[in-house]
Amino acid sequence: MARFALDHNYPIPLIARARPLLPGIELVSIEKIDPRLPDFADDWRLLLALHHHAEHWDGMITNDTAMLSQPIEMAVLGYTRMTLVAPDRV
């Protein structure tokens, strides 16, 4: 099963409706993974924290498409080999 962390700004009602359409994918809010994670000021630190977490995380889903143009965040994704899902439009 693939496991993805949901960034703190991701709309939970949308995820609740999408869950039946995503078999084999577990989606967990970062607050539930660790209550300290939403307080991280830098997204790259959040990605590293997920990578080093006791449980395995395949990646993160966020609304923050600006992460895609941040060199440090992209370097951390390359290092961790995690997946970042950042929908641009619906």
Coordinates of N, CA and C in Angstrom, one line a residue:
M1 N 0.8 -1.2 0.0 CA 0.0 0.0 0.0 C 0.9 1.2 0.0
A2 N 0.6 2.2 -0.8 CA 1.3 3.5 -0.9 C 0.7 4.4 0.2
R3 N 1.7 5.1 0.9 CA 1.3 6.0 2.0 C 1.7 7.4 1.7
F4 N 0.8 8.3 1.7 CA 1.0 9.7 1.5 C 0.6 10.6 2.6
A5 N 1.4 11.5 3.0 CA 1.1 12.5 4.0 C 0.4 13.7 3.3
L6 N -0.7 14.2 3.9 CA -1.4 15.3 3.4 C -0.9 16.6 4.1
D7 N -0.5 17.5 3.4 CA 0.0 18.8 3.9 C -1.2 19.4 4.7
H8 N -0.8 20.3 5.7 CA -1.8 20.9 6.6 C -2.9 21.7 5.8
N9 N -2.6 22.2 4.6 CA -3.6 23.0 3.9 C -4.4 22.2 3.0
Y10 N -4.3 20.9 3.0 CA -5.1 20.1 2.1 C -6.5 19.9 2.6
P11 N -7.5 20.1 1.7 CA -9.0 20.0 2.2 C -9.4 18.6 2.5
I12 N -9.6 18.3 3.8 CA -10.0 17.0 4.2 C -11.3 16.6 3.6
P13 N -12.3 17.4 3.5 CA -13.6 16.9 2.9 C -13.4 16.4 1.5
L14 N -12.5 17.0 0.7 CA -12.2 16.5 -0.6 C -11.5 15.1 -0.6
I15 N -10.6 14.9 0.4 CA -10.0 13.6 0.5 C -11.0 12.6 1.0
A16 N -11.9 12.9 1.9 CA -12.9 12.0 2.3 C -13.7 11.4 1.2
R17 N -14.1 12.3 0.2 CA -14.9 11.9 -0.9 C -14.0 11.1 -1.9
A18 N -12.7 11.3 -2.0 CA -11.9 10.7 -3.0 C -11.4 9.3 -2.5
R19 N -11.4 9.1 -1.2 CA -10.9 7.8 -0.6 C -11.4 6.5 -1.4
P20 N -12.7 6.4 -1.6 CA -13.2 5.2 -2.3 C -12.6 5.0 -3.7
L21 N -12.1 6.1 -4.3 CA -11.6 6.0 -5.6 C -10.1 5.7 -5.6
L22 N -9.5 5.6 -4.4 CA -8.0 5.4 -4.3 C -7.7 4.2 -3.6
P23 N -8.1 3.0 -4.1 CA -7.7 1.8 -3.4 C -6.2 1.6 -3.4
G24 N -5.7 1.1 -2.2 CA -4.3 0.8 -2.1 C -3.5 2.0 -1.8
I25 N -4.1 3.2 -1.5 CA -3.4 4.4 -1.1 C -3.9 4.9 0.2
E26 N -3.0 5.0 1.2 CA -3.4 5.5 2.5 C -3.0 7.0 2.5
L27 N -3.9 7.8 2.9 CA -3.7 9.3 3.0 C -3.9 9.7 4.5
V28 N -2.9 10.3 5.0 CA -2.9 10.7 6.5 C -2.4 12.2 6.6
S29 N -3.2 12.9 7.3 CA -2.8 14.3 7.6 C -1.5 14.4 8.4
I30 N -0.7 15.4 8.1 CA 0.6 15.5 8.8 C 0.4 15.7 10.3
E31 N -0.8 16.3 10.7 CA -1.1 16.5 12.1 C -1.2 15.1 12.8
K32 N -1.8 14.2 12.1 CA -2.0 12.8 12.7 C -0.7 12.0 12.7
I33 N 0.2 12.3 11.8 CA 1.5 11.6 11.8 C 2.3 12.1 12.9
D34 N 2.4 13.4 13.1 CA 3.1 14.0 14.2 C 2.6 15.4 14.4
P35 N 2.1 15.7 15.6 CA 1.5 17.1 15.8 C 2.5 18.2 15.6
R36 N 3.8 17.9 15.6 CA 4.8 19.0 15.4 C 5.0 19.3 14.0
L37 N 4.7 18.4 13.1 CA 5.0 18.6 11.6 C 4.4 19.9 11.0
P38 N 3.1 20.3 11.4 CA 2.6 21.6 10.8 C 3.4 22.8 11.2
D39 N 4.2 22.7 12.2 CA 4.9 23.9 12.7 C 6.2 24.1 12.0
F40 N 6.6 23.2 11.1 CA 7.9 23.3 10.4 C 7.7 24.5 9.4
A41 N 8.6 25.5 9.5 CA 8.5 26.6 8.6 C 9.0 26.3 7.2
D42 N 9.9 25.4 7.1 CA 10.4 25.1 5.7 C 9.9 23.7 5.3
D43 N 9.4 23.7 4.0 CA 8.8 22.5 3.5 C 9.9 21.4 3.4
W44 N 11.1 21.8 3.1 CA 12.2 20.8 2.9 C 12.4 20.1 4.3
R45 N 12.3 20.8 5.4 CA 12.4 20.1 6.7 C 11.3 19.1 6.9
L46 N 10.1 19.5 6.5 CA 8.9 18.6 6.6 C 9.2 17.3 5.8
L47 N 9.6 17.5 4.6 CA 9.9 16.3 3.8 C 11.0 15.4 4.4
L48 N 12.0 16.0 4.9 CA 13.1 15.2 5.6 C 12.5 14.5 6.8
A49 N 11.7 15.2 7.6 CA 11.1 14.6 8.8 C 10.2 13.4 8.4
L50 N 9.5 13.5 7.3 CA 8.7 12.3 6.8 C 9.6 11.2 6.4
H51 N 10.7 11.5 5.7 CA 11.6 10.5 5.3 C 12.3 9.8 6.4
H52 N 12.5 10.5 7.5 CA 13.2 9.8 8.7 C 12.2 9.4 9.7
H53 N 10.9 9.5 9.5 CA 9.9 9.0 10.4 C 10.0 7.5 10.6
A54 N 9.5 7.1 11.8 CA 9.6 5.6 12.1 C 8.7 4.8 11.1
E55 N 7.6 5.4 10.6 CA 6.8 4.7 9.6 C 7.2 5.2 8.2
H56 N 7.1 4.3 7.2 CA 7.5 4.6 5.8 C 6.4 5.5 5.2
W57 N 6.9 6.6 4.5 CA 6.0 7.5 3.8 C 6.5 7.5 2.3
D58 N 5.6 7.3 1.4 CA 6.0 7.4 0.0 C 6.1 8.8 -0.6
G59 N 5.4 9.7 0.1 CA 5.4 11.1 -0.4 C 4.4 11.9 0.3
M60 N 4.2 13.1 -0.3 CA 3.3 14.1 0.3 C 2.4 14.7 -0.8
I61 N 1.2 15.0 -0.4 CA 0.3 15.7 -1.3 C 0.1 17.1 -0.7
T62 N 0.2 18.1 -1.5 CA 0.1 19.5 -1.1 C -0.6 20.4 -2.1
N63 N -1.2 21.5 -1.6 CA -1.7 22.5 -2.6 C -0.6 23.5 -2.9
D64 N 0.5 23.5 -2.3 CA 1.6 24.4 -2.4 C 2.4 24.1 -3.6
T65 N 1.9 24.6 -4.8 CA 2.7 24.3 -6.1 C 4.0 25.1 -6.1
A66 N 4.2 26.1 -5.3 CA 5.4 26.8 -5.2 C 6.6 25.9 -4.9
M67 N 6.3 24.8 -4.2 CA 7.3 23.9 -3.8 C 8.1 23.3 -5.0
L68 N 7.4 23.2 -6.1 CA 7.9 22.7 -7.3 C 9.0 23.5 -7.9
S69 N 9.1 24.8 -7.5 CA 10.2 25.7 -8.0 C 11.2 26.1 -7.0
Q70 N 11.2 25.4 -5.8 CA 12.1 25.6 -4.7 C 13.3 24.6 -4.9
P71 N 14.5 25.1 -5.1 CA 15.6 24.2 -5.3 C 15.9 23.3 -4.1
I72 N 15.8 23.8 -2.9 CA 16.1 22.9 -1.8 C 15.1 21.8 -1.6
E73 N 13.8 22.2 -1.8 CA 12.7 21.1 -1.7 C 12.9 20.1 -2.8
M74 N 13.3 20.5 -4.0 CA 13.5 19.5 -5.1 C 14.8 18.7 -4.8
A75 N 15.8 19.3 -4.2 CA 17.0 18.5 -3.9 C 16.6 17.5 -2.8
V76 N 15.8 17.8 -1.8 CA 15.4 16.9 -0.8 C 14.6 15.8 -1.4
L77 N 13.7 16.1 -2.3 CA 12.9 15.0 -2.9 C 13.8 14.1 -3.7
G78 N 14.8 14.6 -4.4 CA 15.7 13.7 -5.1 C 16.5 12.8 -4.1
Y79 N 16.9 13.4 -3.0 CA 17.7 12.6 -2.0 C 16.8 11.6 -1.4
T80 N 15.6 11.9 -1.0 CA 14.7 11.0 -0.3 C 14.0 10.0 -1.3
R81 N 13.9 10.4 -2.5 CA 13.2 9.6 -3.6 C 11.7 9.5 -3.2
M82 N 11.2 10.5 -2.5 CA 9.8 10.6 -2.2 C 9.1 11.2 -3.4
T83 N 7.8 11.1 -3.4 CA 6.9 11.7 -4.5 C 6.2 12.9 -3.9
L84 N 6.1 13.9 -4.7 CA 5.4 15.1 -4.3 C 4.2 15.3 -5.3
V85 N 3.0 15.3 -4.8 CA 1.8 15.5 -5.6 C 1.3 16.9 -5.3
A86 N 1.3 17.8 -6.3 CA 0.9 19.2 -6.1 C 0.0 19.5 -7.3
P87 N -1.3 19.2 -7.2 CA -2.2 19.6 -8.3 C -2.2 21.1 -8.5
D88 N -2.1 21.4 -9.8 CA -2.1 22.8 -10.2 C -3.5 23.4 -10.4
R89 N -4.4 22.6 -10.9 CA -5.8 23.0 -11.2 C -6.7 21.8 -11.1
V90 N -7.9 22.1 -10.9 CA -9.0 21.1 -10.9 C -9.9 21.3 -12.1

